[in-house]
Every structure is written in structure tokens, then in C-alpha cells.
Amino acid sequence: MAAVPPPISKTSPQVGTVHGAVRGTLEQGVAVFRGIPYAAAPVGARRFRAPEPPEPWEGVREAVAFGPTAPKRPYSPPLDRLLPDPDVPGDDCLNLNVWTPSPDRTGLPVLVWIHGGSLLHGSSAVPLYDGAAFARDGVVLVSVNYRLGIEGFGVFPDAPANRGLLDQLAALAWVRDNIAAFGGDPDLVTVCGESAGAISIAALLAAPRAKGLFRRAVLQSGAPTALPLDAVARRTTELIAKRLGVAATAGALAAVDPAGLLAAQTEVTSGGSPLTGGNSFQIVVDGDLLPRDPLEALLDGAADDVDLLMGANSEEYRLWFVPSGLTERLSRIKLRLALLKFKVPGATARTYRANRPGATPGELLGALATDLLLRVPLNRVADARAGASGSTHLYEFGWPSPVLRLGACHGLEIAFVFDTLDRPDAVALAGEDAPQELADAMHAAWVRFAASGDPGWPAWDTSRPVMGFGPGAPAVVSAPRDEELHGWAPYRSNS
């Protein structure tokens, strides 16, 4: 770990932004500014509209507490016990937080964190996302709130699509215009996210309007994906409107009380998961912000000048399958039906089964779904970037949590990246004895990548190197499990 920076002289550090001055706090030698608005509150006439700049303020605004979170509901049981999701009331939910070694520094690398949560949950106030360790190691950490659910990603005929993505774009523009005042370099920005945050970043990589707002990107457990702007994309919005007895338009739903809208949204979207499906919200190819499918765009060379760090956890599926009992409940017949639904080649299923003797049908389905949704598209993107000016590095997180037999499940790596294993929400997923040395290694890799584009292992080439963060010391493996990867038709078509 880098040396702790010298204490900042001010007990209450103050910074001027383009909209007004803000006063933060000094916490163990790190200057922290919370709840800074980067856009106006999306209420009233601004509800379901693209974000607009915040009103400038006079004097000094206190930035000592997390700002309001986007309207949302907690995770459904049993995930609510594993994934705490703070709720801060208020309208000004388009806000961000900054951790910096010192506003008096200059030219520091910047890491902008975009949280996950299936575009329904999450916020920058989650304790895991504390940016103190990044600031301690010389990186300015910015974490962002954006609109969720129907407010951010509902599809209407009378409102712009992808409003949550537009919020993220507005936050990145704020970083460009303001981060130098906090010690950061606006030309050295890395955007980083997990799950829905990573999917959002993949869309930003393919969005022409995001060009130049970041130099590097990290995709953790999320791959490029978006829906065409069709009936499937509108389905969740229409079901919510039908439940409320109103037209599926922004005008009609803007008149609905936010609490009632959230209740209808929860009823419509409950019961599914990112792996098993169900009614959900997705980024859409809207022909404006996102002119084409992000995966197709990246395979065709979009963002080739951006350095990429991408990866997934080896047992992503266990977060949804184990607590719900699906690993034991799924029958062989239902497995066969699922394989038909996802068009899994028979030879591919046999290879996975042979490599996992004793696996239950649920475990086998989980492994297949994890690779289909994450590992296959991420490897395709890496292969397509051969010869790109931007570097490409892949990792796999494989340390198994002992909690509830979760293994190397979805979201487990975040506390290691942020070096926040001591937080209660990290203990809930990883237990009390998670290896600090693994957090040291993984966090240091992200710091190096933000600073230089090199996380500390070979860039992707024909040997297909993947850094494994698992039990024991981190180690690079060439072409791990490639016999499984090459069993997928989408990958074969790109080989």
C-alpha cells in the first residue's frame, strides 16, 4: 500500500465548483465531500426528463452527509440480509461524493464508481463503497447516484429513454468540469462499475456523447447488453402502468405518487433475477444516446482507445441460487428445459458436466448461465480489441466465501477492490476472516490501473492471460477453461 498522505491543514476542507462552494470533512487524513448535486432534482416538470444542471448557490454548501438516494425499495428476502441498501430521503437524488488525498494536490488519477443493483437498487451511500482507501493511495474517488427503475429506465413514447444513463453522463461531465479543484486530473479519469454499473459503462463506451469523458474503464461482473426499442423493452413499463390503471406515458405516470409508483414497480419486478429472468428494466438502443447495440459496437472497434479492465467472479450465480435454494431445488427436467430455452449446445453442456462431477442441476445451470451472460461476451470483446491502442486486461475472482456456501458469488469482490473488508456489509457476504492480503493485492491492481492503465499483469493477447484472484497468491493463468468457452456458438462465430 502507498504511504498515507500528510494531513490536510484544514479541518473542514472547502472547494469551489462551477455551481458554488462546498465544505467537506477531514477523515483520517482524507478530505471527503458528500452529497454534491451534479444535476437538478428530477421532480415536478423535470420528472422523466433528461437531467438539467443544478441551480447555482450562494455561500458555502455543507457537503458532510450522503445526499438523497434515488427512489427504490430494499432487496427482497433473503437478499436483503446480504445486501444492505441505505435509503436517504429527499428529492435531490442526482448527487455524488468525492474522496481526495487533498484538494491542494494536482494531477491525481480519478476513479468514478457507478454502483450496481439491477437498475432497481443501490446507491453511492452503501458502506462498501467508501473511497478512503483509494484516496489514501493517491486516487480521487467519485461515487455517483443515478435514477433507478421506472424513473430512470422506463420506456415511454413521450420522454427520453435511458434517463439513468443520461444521469451518469451528466455526472461524468461534472467530473470533467470540477475534479481539478479536488486535486484530480480530468484527463486521467477511469469509470468503474459492477453488475448494472458495468453494463452501464459498456453502454457509455458505445455512446458517442461519452467520448473523451474517461480514459479507462473497469467492468466488474457486467457485460455489454441492451434491448432494441420494441415491445419487449416497453413491457415492464406497460405492466406497471396497467397495475396503476393509467396510460403507459411519462405524462400519466408523472401524476402518480412516488410511493405508489414504487409499490407497483416492486409487484411487477419481484420474483426474478439477472440469471433466471423476469420483468426488469434494461438499457435500450434508443437511436440517440445509444445508436446501436453496445456489444456489436465494441466488437466493431468502438472505444478502442480506452484502456479496459474486465472480469467476473467464478461462481456469480450462487448469490441468487444458494439463498433461494435453487441449487438444490432445480430438477434435471427443469435443467433440460432451461438448456433448450438458452439454446445451450448439447456438447457444451456435457463439457461443463464432466468438469463438475457431483454438481447439482442447479449448480450446472448456474455455471452455464454465468459464462453465457458474462465470461463469453467479455472474452469476445477482449479478442476483438487485438491491435487496439487501448490496453485490455482480464481477471477472475475466485475466493469462496464461507457464508451460507455462497462461494465466489456475485458482488463478493467489491469489498476487496475498495479495501473495506471490515464493513458490516462486507462481513455479511465474506465473513469475518476474509483474507486482507487478497484485498491488498486487488485494491492495488485497481489503483495501478487508474494511474497507468496497467494493473500489474500481461495485457490480453493470443495467450489469453487472466489474473486469478483466488485462494493463495494471485496468479496469471493462460486461457483458463477455454474448452468450455469454445463450446458456445456466439464465441465460435467470433473466433
Tab-separated table of N, CA, C and O in Angstrom, residues 278-389:
chain	number	residue	atom	x	y	z
A	278	GLY	N	-37.260	-12.562	-15.692
A	278	GLY	CA	-38.397	-11.917	-15.045
A	278	GLY	C	-38.535	-10.496	-15.559
A	278	GLY	O	-37.728	-10.012	-16.363
A	279	ASN	N	-39.597	-9.808	-15.123
A	279	ASN	CA	-39.795	-8.424	-15.537
A	279	ASN	C	-38.702	-7.558	-14.935
A	279	ASN	O	-38.447	-7.599	-13.731
A	280	SER	N	-38.059	-6.756	-15.766
A	280	SER	CA	-36.928	-5.961	-15.305
A	280	SER	C	-36.801	-4.720	-16.175
A	280	SER	O	-37.542	-4.533	-17.142
A	281	PHE	N	-35.847	-3.869	-15.807
A	281	PHE	CA	-35.510	-2.712	-16.626
A	281	PHE	C	-34.151	-2.931	-17.256
A	281	PHE	O	-33.239	-3.488	-16.632
A	282	GLN	N	-34.017	-2.483	-18.484
A	282	GLN	CA	-32.786	-2.669	-19.231
A	282	GLN	C	-32.434	-1.376	-19.955
A	282	GLN	O	-33.304	-0.540	-20.247
A	283	ILE	N	-31.170	-1.222	-20.251
A	283	ILE	CA	-30.753	-0.175	-21.171
A	283	ILE	C	-31.284	-0.517	-22.560
A	283	ILE	O	-31.360	-1.689	-22.929
A	284	VAL	N	-31.683	0.502	-23.327
A	284	VAL	CA	-32.257	0.248	-24.650
A	284	VAL	C	-31.455	0.977	-25.719
A	284	VAL	O	-30.848	2.028	-25.479
A	285	VAL	N	-31.448	0.410	-26.909
A	285	VAL	CA	-30.835	1.054	-28.074
A	285	VAL	C	-31.836	2.076	-28.586
A	285	VAL	O	-32.783	1.740	-29.305
A	286	ASP	N	-31.653	3.330	-28.184
A	286	ASP	CA	-32.673	4.356	-28.417
A	286	ASP	C	-32.457	5.151	-29.696
A	286	ASP	O	-33.273	6.013	-30.042
A	287	GLY	N	-31.327	4.903	-30.409
A	287	GLY	CA	-31.070	5.644	-31.630
A	287	GLY	C	-30.573	7.055	-31.398
A	287	GLY	O	-30.312	7.793	-32.357
A	288	ASP	N	-30.420	7.434	-30.141
A	288	ASP	CA	-29.957	8.775	-29.815
A	288	ASP	C	-28.687	8.672	-28.970
A	288	ASP	O	-27.576	8.688	-29.507
A	289	LEU	N	-28.839	8.544	-27.660
A	289	LEU	CA	-27.656	8.360	-26.820
A	289	LEU	C	-26.923	7.086	-27.199
A	289	LEU	O	-25.698	7.054	-27.279
A	290	LEU	N	-27.692	6.028	-27.450
A	290	LEU	CA	-27.118	4.725	-27.796
A	290	LEU	C	-27.615	4.330	-29.180
A	290	LEU	O	-28.699	3.767	-29.341
A	291	PRO	N	-26.842	4.620	-30.214
A	291	PRO	CA	-27.317	4.383	-31.575
A	291	PRO	C	-27.312	2.928	-32.006
A	291	PRO	O	-27.981	2.575	-32.982
A	292	ARG	N	-26.541	2.062	-31.310
A	292	ARG	CA	-26.515	0.659	-31.700
A	292	ARG	C	-26.212	-0.204	-30.492
A	292	ARG	O	-25.840	0.290	-29.424
A	293	ASP	N	-26.377	-1.504	-30.645
A	293	ASP	CA	-26.143	-2.455	-29.568
A	293	ASP	C	-24.711	-2.319	-29.050
A	293	ASP	O	-23.759	-2.322	-29.847
A	294	PRO	N	-24.517	-2.187	-27.731
A	294	PRO	CA	-23.162	-1.963	-27.208
A	294	PRO	C	-22.181	-3.084	-27.533
A	294	PRO	O	-21.010	-2.810	-27.830
A	295	LEU	N	-22.636	-4.343	-27.480
A	295	LEU	CA	-21.723	-5.437	-27.783
A	295	LEU	C	-21.270	-5.364	-29.234
A	295	LEU	O	-20.073	-5.477	-29.541
A	296	GLU	N	-22.217	-5.149	-30.153
A	296	GLU	CA	-21.844	-5.034	-31.558
A	296	GLU	C	-20.882	-3.868	-31.776
A	296	GLU	O	-19.900	-3.973	-32.537
A	297	ALA	N	-21.152	-2.751	-31.113
A	297	ALA	CA	-20.289	-1.581	-31.275
A	297	ALA	C	-18.873	-1.864	-30.788
A	297	ALA	O	-17.891	-1.518	-31.462
A	298	LEU	N	-18.746	-2.519	-29.635
A	298	LEU	CA	-17.418	-2.806	-29.098
A	298	LEU	C	-16.695	-3.840	-29.947
A	298	LEU	O	-15.473	-3.758	-30.140
A	299	LEU	N	-17.421	-4.805	-30.478
A	299	LEU	CA	-16.787	-5.786	-31.353
A	299	LEU	C	-16.303	-5.145	-32.652
A	299	LEU	O	-15.360	-5.628	-33.278
A	300	ASP	N	-16.953	-4.025	-33.036
A	300	ASP	CA	-16.566	-3.332	-34.262
A	300	ASP	C	-15.537	-2.234	-34.024
A	300	ASP	O	-15.230	-1.466	-34.936
A	301	GLY	N	-15.021	-2.137	-32.793
A	301	GLY	CA	-13.931	-1.199	-32.552
A	301	GLY	C	-14.277	0.054	-31.792
A	301	GLY	O	-13.413	0.920	-31.611
A	302	ALA	N	-15.530	0.207	-31.330
A	302	ALA	CA	-15.867	1.378	-30.524
A	302	ALA	C	-14.999	1.407	-29.267
A	302	ALA	O	-14.748	0.369	-28.649
A	303	ALA	N	-14.540	2.587	-28.893
A	303	ALA	CA	-13.738	2.787	-27.681
A	303	ALA	C	-12.430	2.006	-27.686
A	303	ALA	O	-11.914	1.650	-26.634
A	304	ASP	N	-11.879	1.737	-28.862
A	304	ASP	CA	-10.598	1.019	-28.928
A	304	ASP	C	-9.453	1.811	-28.285
A	304	ASP	O	-8.415	1.244	-27.956
A	305	ASP	N	-9.655	3.124	-28.115
A	305	ASP	CA	-8.609	3.936	-27.495
A	305	ASP	C	-8.725	3.999	-25.972
A	305	ASP	O	-7.903	4.631	-25.314
A	306	VAL	N	-9.728	3.337	-25.420
A	306	VAL	CA	-9.947	3.325	-23.971
A	306	VAL	C	-9.323	2.064	-23.377
A	306	VAL	O	-9.553	0.962	-23.875
A	307	ASP	N	-8.533	2.214	-22.322
A	307	ASP	CA	-7.991	1.046	-21.620
A	307	ASP	C	-9.121	0.337	-20.872
A	307	ASP	O	-9.929	0.983	-20.198
A	308	LEU	N	-9.169	-0.996	-20.994
A	308	LEU	CA	-10.240	-1.776	-20.358
A	308	LEU	C	-9.672	-2.795	-19.381
A	308	LEU	O	-8.700	-3.503	-19.692
A	309	LEU	N	-10.294	-2.871	-18.215
A	309	LEU	CA	-10.069	-3.941	-17.251
A	309	LEU	C	-11.418	-4.597	-17.031
A	309	LEU	O	-12.377	-3.928	-16.634
A	310	MET	N	-11.527	-5.917	-17.313
A	310	MET	CA	-12.819	-6.602	-17.272
A	310	MET	C	-12.669	-7.939	-16.561
A	310	MET	O	-11.602	-8.563	-16.601
A	311	GLY	N	-13.749	-8.375	-15.945
A	311	GLY	CA	-13.701	-9.691	-15.333
A	311	GLY	C	-14.999	-10.034	-14.621
A	311	GLY	O	-15.968	-9.262	-14.619
A	312	ALA	N	-15.014	-11.215	-14.030
A	312	ALA	CA	-16.192	-11.723	-13.340
A	312	ALA	C	-15.751	-12.633	-12.213
A	312	ALA	O	-14.569	-12.953	-12.074
A	313	ASN	N	-16.720	-13.039	-11.397
A	313	ASN	CA	-16.461	-13.968	-10.314
A	313	ASN	C	-16.766	-15.382	-10.776
A	313	ASN	O	-17.672	-15.602	-11.592
A	314	SER	N	-16.043	-16.342	-10.262
A	314	SER	CA	-16.139	-17.695	-10.811
A	314	SER	C	-17.466	-18.374	-10.498
A	314	SER	O	-17.856	-19.312	-11.194
A	315	GLU	N	-18.181	-17.914	-9.472
A	315	GLU	CA	-19.469	-18.518	-9.117
A	315	GLU	C	-20.522	-17.436	-8.924
A	315	GLU	O	-21.232	-17.405	-7.921
A	316	GLU	N	-20.650	-16.554	-9.896
A	316	GLU	CA	-21.596	-15.441	-9.814
A	316	GLU	C	-22.987	-15.904	-9.386
A	316	GLU	O	-23.645	-15.287	-8.551
A	317	TYR	N	-23.448	-16.982	-9.956
A	317	TYR	CA	-24.821	-17.442	-9.798
A	317	TYR	C	-25.204	-17.750	-8.357
A	317	TYR	O	-26.389	-17.718	-7.984
A	318	ARG	N	-24.223	-18.044	-7.516
A	318	ARG	CA	-24.547	-18.522	-6.176
A	318	ARG	C	-25.230	-17.455	-5.311
A	318	ARG	O	-25.928	-17.793	-4.348
A	319	LEU	N	-25.078	-16.176	-5.634
A	319	LEU	CA	-25.775	-15.155	-4.866
A	319	LEU	C	-27.290	-15.312	-4.987
A	319	LEU	O	-28.030	-15.061	-4.037
A	320	TRP	N	-27.769	-15.730	-6.159
A	320	TRP	CA	-29.206	-15.875	-6.366
A	320	TRP	C	-29.667	-17.314	-6.139
A	320	TRP	O	-30.765	-17.545	-5.617
A	321	PHE	N	-28.848	-18.280	-6.506
A	321	PHE	CA	-29.292	-19.670	-6.462
A	321	PHE	C	-29.215	-20.289	-5.069
A	321	PHE	O	-30.053	-21.100	-4.703
A	322	VAL	N	-28.178	-19.930	-4.275
A	322	VAL	CA	-27.988	-20.593	-2.988
A	322	VAL	C	-28.968	-20.105	-1.929
A	322	VAL	O	-29.674	-20.920	-1.318
A	323	PRO	N	-29.079	-18.790	-1.653
A	323	PRO	CA	-30.024	-18.359	-0.621
A	323	PRO	C	-31.469	-18.749	-0.923
A	323	PRO	O	-32.263	-18.998	-0.018
A	324	SER	N	-31.819	-18.807	-2.203
A	324	SER	CA	-33.191	-19.169	-2.583
A	324	SER	C	-33.422	-20.678	-2.597
A	324	SER	O	-34.559	-21.130	-2.745
A	325	GLY	N	-32.344	-21.464	-2.479
A	325	GLY	CA	-32.476	-22.920	-2.505
A	325	GLY	C	-32.540	-23.513	-3.894
A	325	GLY	O	-32.763	-24.721	-4.044
A	326	LEU	N	-32.327	-22.687	-4.929
A	326	LEU	CA	-32.468	-23.183	-6.296
A	326	LEU	C	-31.390	-24.202	-6.655
A	326	LEU	O	-31.626	-25.075	-7.496
A	327	THR	N	-30.232	-24.113	-6.024
A	327	THR	CA	-29.172	-25.084	-6.333
A	327	THR	C	-29.614	-26.498	-6.006
A	327	THR	O	-29.221	-27.463	-6.676
A	328	GLU	N	-30.435	-26.666	-4.985
A	328	GLU	CA	-30.924	-27.999	-4.610
A	328	GLU	C	-32.295	-28.298	-5.210
A	328	GLU	O	-32.637	-29.459	-5.436
A	329	ARG	N	-33.087	-27.237	-5.449
A	329	ARG	CA	-34.475	-27.431	-5.859
A	329	ARG	C	-34.626	-27.779	-7.331
A	329	ARG	O	-35.569	-28.472	-7.731
A	330	LEU	N	-33.703	-27.291	-8.158
A	330	LEU	CA	-33.865	-27.457	-9.602
A	330	LEU	C	-33.743	-28.929	-9.991
A	330	LEU	O	-32.762	-29.601	-9.655
A	331	SER	N	-34.712	-29.433	-10.716
A	331	SER	CA	-34.705	-30.835	-11.138
A	331	SER	C	-33.971	-30.984	-12.466
A	331	SER	O	-33.723	-30.014	-13.182
A	332	ARG	N	-33.650	-32.230	-12.810
A	332	ARG	CA	-32.991	-32.490	-14.091
A	332	ARG	C	-33.893	-32.115	-15.263
A	332	ARG	O	-33.418	-31.654	-16.308
A	333	ILE	N	-35.190	-32.316	-15.111
A	333	ILE	CA	-36.119	-31.969	-16.184
A	333	ILE	C	-36.120	-30.460	-16.421
A	333	ILE	O	-36.060	-29.985	-17.566
A	334	LYS	N	-36.161	-29.692	-15.319
A	334	LYS	CA	-36.142	-28.237	-15.472
A	334	LYS	C	-34.805	-27.760	-16.026
A	334	LYS	O	-34.742	-26.771	-16.762
A	335	LEU	N	-33.739	-28.470	-15.686
A	335	LEU	CA	-32.443	-28.131	-16.274
A	335	LEU	C	-32.484	-28.314	-17.782
A	335	LEU	O	-32.020	-27.453	-18.540
A	336	ARG	N	-33.041	-29.438	-18.233
A	336	ARG	CA	-33.121	-29.682	-19.679
A	336	ARG	C	-33.937	-28.591	-20.373
A	336	ARG	O	-33.579	-28.121	-21.458
A	337	LEU	N	-35.046	-28.191	-19.746
A	337	LEU	CA	-35.880	-27.137	-20.331
A	337	LEU	C	-35.116	-25.819	-20.408
A	337	LEU	O	-35.222	-25.082	-21.394
A	338	ALA	N	-34.338	-25.519	-19.353
A	338	ALA	CA	-33.550	-24.289	-19.352
A	338	ALA	C	-32.484	-24.329	-20.437
A	338	ALA	O	-32.222	-23.318	-21.105
A	339	LEU	N	-31.852	-25.481	-20.639
A	339	LEU	CA	-30.833	-25.602	-21.675
A	339	LEU	C	-31.440	-25.374	-23.058
A	339	LEU	O	-30.817	-24.757	-23.928
A	340	LEU	N	-32.668	-25.855	-23.252
A	340	LEU	CA	-33.359	-25.613	-24.523
A	340	LEU	C	-33.691	-24.137	-24.688
A	340	LEU	O	-33.519	-23.561	-25.771
A	341	LYS	N	-34.166	-23.509	-23.605
A	341	LYS	CA	-34.545	-22.092	-23.660
A	341	LYS	C	-33.348	-21.225	-24.022
A	341	LYS	O	-33.462	-20.300	-24.843
A	342	PHE	N	-32.188	-21.496	-23.423
A	342	PHE	CA	-30.998	-20.687	-23.672
A	342	PHE	C	-30.176	-21.195	-24.849
A	342	PHE	O	-29.089	-20.677	-25.126
A	343	LYS	N	-30.686	-22.224	-25.535
A	343	LYS	CA	-30.037	-22.772	-26.731
A	343	LYS	C	-28.593	-23.190	-26.453
A	343	LYS	O	-27.660	-22.876	-27.209
A	344	VAL	N	-28.410	-23.889	-25.338
A	344	VAL	CA	-27.079	-24.368	-24.971
A	344	VAL	C	-26.772	-25.620	-25.788
A	344	VAL	O	-27.530	-26.606	-25.724
A	345	PRO	N	-25.699	-25.650	-26.559
A	345	PRO	CA	-25.372	-26.850	-27.336
A	345	PRO	C	-25.174	-28.055	-26.412
A	345	PRO	O	-24.617	-27.934	-25.314
A	346	GLY	N	-25.620	-29.202	-26.872
A	346	GLY	CA	-25.503	-30.406	-26.056
A	346	GLY	C	-24.067	-30.722	-25.682
A	346	GLY	O	-23.778	-31.117	-24.540
A	347	ALA	N	-23.149	-30.563	-26.627
A	347	ALA	CA	-21.750	-30.856	-26.339
A	347	ALA	C	-21.201	-29.912	-25.270
A	347	ALA	O	-20.379	-30.308	-24.432
A	348	THR	N	-21.660	-28.665	-25.298
A	348	THR	CA	-21.216	-27.701	-24.290
A	348	THR	C	-21.693	-28.115	-22.912
A	348	THR	O	-20.928	-28.104	-21.942
A	349	ALA	N	-22.970	-28.495	-22.803
A	349	ALA	CA	-23.499	-28.941	-21.506
A	349	ALA	C	-22.747	-30.153	-20.993
A	349	ALA	O	-22.457	-30.255	-19.790
A	350	ARG	N	-22.393	-31.068	-21.891
A	350	ARG	CA	-21.662	-32.261	-21.457
A	350	ARG	C	-20.268	-31.897	-20.953
A	350	ARG	O	-19.772	-32.494	-19.984
A	351	THR	N	-19.627	-30.920	-21.579
A	351	THR	CA	-18.294	-30.493	-21.125
A	351	THR	C	-18.374	-29.893	-19.729
A	351	THR	O	-17.556	-30.210	-18.848
A	352	TYR	N	-19.341	-29.034	-19.499
A	352	TYR	CA	-19.499	-28.435	-18.173
A	352	TYR	C	-19.786	-29.507	-17.130
A	352	TYR	O	-19.263	-29.459	-16.007
A	353	ARG	N	-20.616	-30.469	-17.485
A	353	ARG	CA	-20.963	-31.529	-16.528
A	353	ARG	C	-19.735	-32.377	-16.197
A	353	ARG	O	-19.488	-32.713	-15.035
A	354	ALA	N	-18.931	-32.691	-17.219
A	354	ALA	CA	-17.732	-33.507	-16.990
A	354	ALA	C	-16.720	-32.784	-16.119
A	354	ALA	O	-15.997	-33.420	-15.333
A	355	ASN	N	-16.664	-31.450	-16.234
A	355	ASN	CA	-15.728	-30.663	-15.437
A	355	ASN	C	-16.210	-30.405	-14.020
A	355	ASN	O	-15.459	-29.856	-13.203
A	356	ARG	N	-17.458	-30.791	-13.704
A	356	ARG	CA	-18.027	-30.538	-12.388
A	356	ARG	C	-18.698	-31.798	-11.855
A	356	ARG	O	-19.912	-31.834	-11.659
A	357	PRO	N	-17.929	-32.845	-11.631
A	357	PRO	CA	-18.528	-34.082	-11.124
A	357	PRO	C	-19.203	-33.834	-9.777
A	357	PRO	O	-18.665	-33.157	-8.911
A	358	GLY	N	-20.399	-34.319	-9.642
A	358	GLY	CA	-21.142	-34.141	-8.399
A	358	GLY	C	-21.960	-32.866	-8.336
A	358	GLY	O	-22.675	-32.637	-7.347
A	359	ALA	N	-21.889	-32.019	-9.360
A	359	ALA	CA	-22.675	-30.790	-9.343
A	359	ALA	C	-24.157	-31.096	-9.453
A	359	ALA	O	-24.571	-31.986	-10.199
A	360	THR	N	-24.972	-30.347	-8.714
A	360	THR	CA	-26.414	-30.485	-8.831
A	360	THR	C	-26.878	-29.836	-10.128
A	360	THR	O	-26.155	-29.036	-10.733
A	361	PRO	N	-28.105	-30.148	-10.605
A	361	PRO	CA	-28.613	-29.459	-11.791
A	361	PRO	C	-28.607	-27.948	-11.636
A	361	PRO	O	-28.308	-27.225	-12.584
A	362	GLY	N	-28.915	-27.459	-10.431
A	362	GLY	CA	-28.903	-26.021	-10.207
A	362	GLY	C	-27.505	-25.431	-10.332
A	362	GLY	O	-27.326	-24.352	-10.899
A	363	GLU	N	-26.516	-26.122	-9.812
A	363	GLU	CA	-25.134	-25.638	-9.925
A	363	GLU	C	-24.663	-25.656	-11.375
A	363	GLU	O	-23.949	-24.743	-11.815
A	364	LEU	N	-25.053	-26.684	-12.105
A	364	LEU	CA	-24.662	-26.760	-13.509
A	364	LEU	C	-25.313	-25.638	-14.316
A	364	LEU	O	-24.644	-24.975	-15.127
A	365	LEU	N	-26.590	-25.394	-14.076
A	365	LEU	CA	-27.266	-24.308	-14.781
A	365	LEU	C	-26.639	-22.964	-14.429
A	365	LEU	O	-26.433	-22.108	-15.297
A	366	GLY	N	-26.296	-22.790	-13.150
A	366	GLY	CA	-25.685	-21.536	-12.735
A	366	GLY	C	-24.354	-21.280	-13.418
A	366	GLY	O	-24.062	-20.160	-13.852
A	367	ALA	N	-23.526	-22.317	-13.521
A	367	ALA	CA	-22.231	-22.166	-14.182
A	367	ALA	C	-22.407	-21.821	-15.656
A	367	ALA	O	-21.699	-20.956	-16.197
A	368	LEU	N	-23.333	-22.486	-16.316
A	368	LEU	CA	-23.594	-22.211	-17.726
A	368	LEU	C	-24.118	-20.791	-17.925
A	368	LEU	O	-23.665	-20.063	-18.821
A	369	ALA	N	-25.066	-20.383	-17.072
A	369	ALA	CA	-25.650	-19.047	-17.215
A	369	ALA	C	-24.617	-17.961	-16.936
A	369	ALA	O	-24.577	-16.932	-17.623
A	370	THR	N	-23.771	-18.172	-15.933
A	370	THR	CA	-22.723	-17.204	-15.619
A	370	THR	C	-21.819	-16.974	-16.823
A	370	THR	O	-21.508	-15.833	-17.194
A	371	ASP	N	-21.399	-18.055	-17.453
A	371	ASP	CA	-20.493	-17.910	-18.594
A	371	ASP	C	-21.199	-17.325	-19.809
A	371	ASP	O	-20.631	-16.498	-20.536
A	372	LEU	N	-22.436	-17.747	-20.052
A	372	LEU	CA	-23.174	-17.236	-21.206
A	372	LEU	C	-23.376	-15.728	-21.112
A	372	LEU	O	-23.214	-15.004	-22.101
A	373	LEU	N	-23.701	-15.240	-19.903
A	373	LEU	CA	-24.036	-13.837	-19.736
A	373	LEU	C	-22.821	-12.953	-19.478
A	373	LEU	O	-22.878	-11.745	-19.713
A	374	LEU	N	-21.729	-13.537	-18.983
A	374	LEU	CA	-20.595	-12.712	-18.592
A	374	LEU	C	-19.295	-13.097	-19.292
A	374	LEU	O	-18.704	-12.301	-20.023
A	375	ARG	N	-18.826	-14.311	-19.044
A	375	ARG	CA	-17.481	-14.658	-19.494
A	375	ARG	C	-17.381	-14.696	-21.021
A	375	ARG	O	-16.386	-14.225	-21.585
A	376	VAL	N	-18.391	-15.230	-21.687
A	376	VAL	CA	-18.335	-15.317	-23.147
A	376	VAL	C	-18.287	-13.926	-23.791
A	376	VAL	O	-17.391	-13.639	-24.591
A	377	PRO	N	-19.231	-13.013	-23.463
A	377	PRO	CA	-19.152	-11.698	-24.117
A	377	PRO	C	-17.908	-10.898	-23.743
A	377	PRO	O	-17.360	-10.182	-24.590
A	378	LEU	N	-17.427	-11.017	-22.501
A	378	LEU	CA	-16.228	-10.281	-22.115
A	378	LEU	C	-15.002	-10.796	-22.869
A	378	LEU	O	-14.141	-10.008	-23.302
A	379	ASN	N	-14.909	-12.109	-23.045
A	379	ASN	CA	-13.811	-12.661	-23.823
A	379	ASN	C	-13.911	-12.266	-25.293
A	379	ASN	O	-12.897	-12.009	-25.948
A	380	ARG	N	-15.112	-12.201	-25.824
A	380	ARG	CA	-15.282	-11.774	-27.212
A	380	ARG	C	-14.804	-10.341	-27.397
A	380	ARG	O	-14.130	-10.025	-28.390
A	381	VAL	N	-15.167	-9.471	-26.450
A	381	VAL	CA	-14.714	-8.082	-26.535
A	381	VAL	C	-13.192	-8.019	-26.468
A	381	VAL	O	-12.545	-7.295	-27.240
A	382	ALA	N	-12.595	-8.787	-25.542
A	382	ALA	CA	-11.133	-8.788	-25.419
A	382	ALA	C	-10.478	-9.244	-26.719
A	382	ALA	O	-9.507	-8.638	-27.193
A	383	ASP	N	-10.993	-10.310	-27.322
A	383	ASP	CA	-10.426	-10.802	-28.572
A	383	ASP	C	-10.562	-9.774	-29.694
A	383	ASP	O	-9.656	-9.616	-30.525
A	384	ALA	N	-11.698	-9.064	-29.731
A	384	ALA	CA	-11.935	-8.097	-30.806
A	384	ALA	C	-11.021	-6.889	-30.693
A	384	ALA	O	-10.833	-6.156	-31.677
A	385	ARG	N	-10.432	-6.664	-29.523
A	385	ARG	CA	-9.589	-5.491	-29.319
A	385	ARG	C	-8.115	-5.757	-29.631
A	385	ARG	O	-7.249	-4.930	-29.328
A	386	ALA	N	-7.817	-6.863	-30.250
A	386	ALA	CA	-6.437	-7.132	-30.672
A	386	ALA	C	-5.960	-6.006	-31.582
A	386	ALA	O	-6.613	-5.659	-32.570
A	387	GLY	N	-4.841	-5.417	-31.224
A	387	GLY	CA	-4.302	-4.317	-32.012
A	387	GLY	C	-4.854	-2.957	-31.658
A	387	GLY	O	-4.453	-1.950	-32.257
A	388	ALA	N	-5.778	-2.889	-30.681
A	388	ALA	CA	-6.333	-1.599	-30.273
A	388	ALA	C	-5.265	-0.766	-29.560
A	388	ALA	O	-4.347	-1.299	-28.938
A	389	SER	N	-5.402	0.553	-29.635
A	389	SER	CA	-4.450	1.420	-28.948
A	389	SER	C	-4.654	1.384	-27.439
A	389	SER	O	-3.709	1.599	-26.674
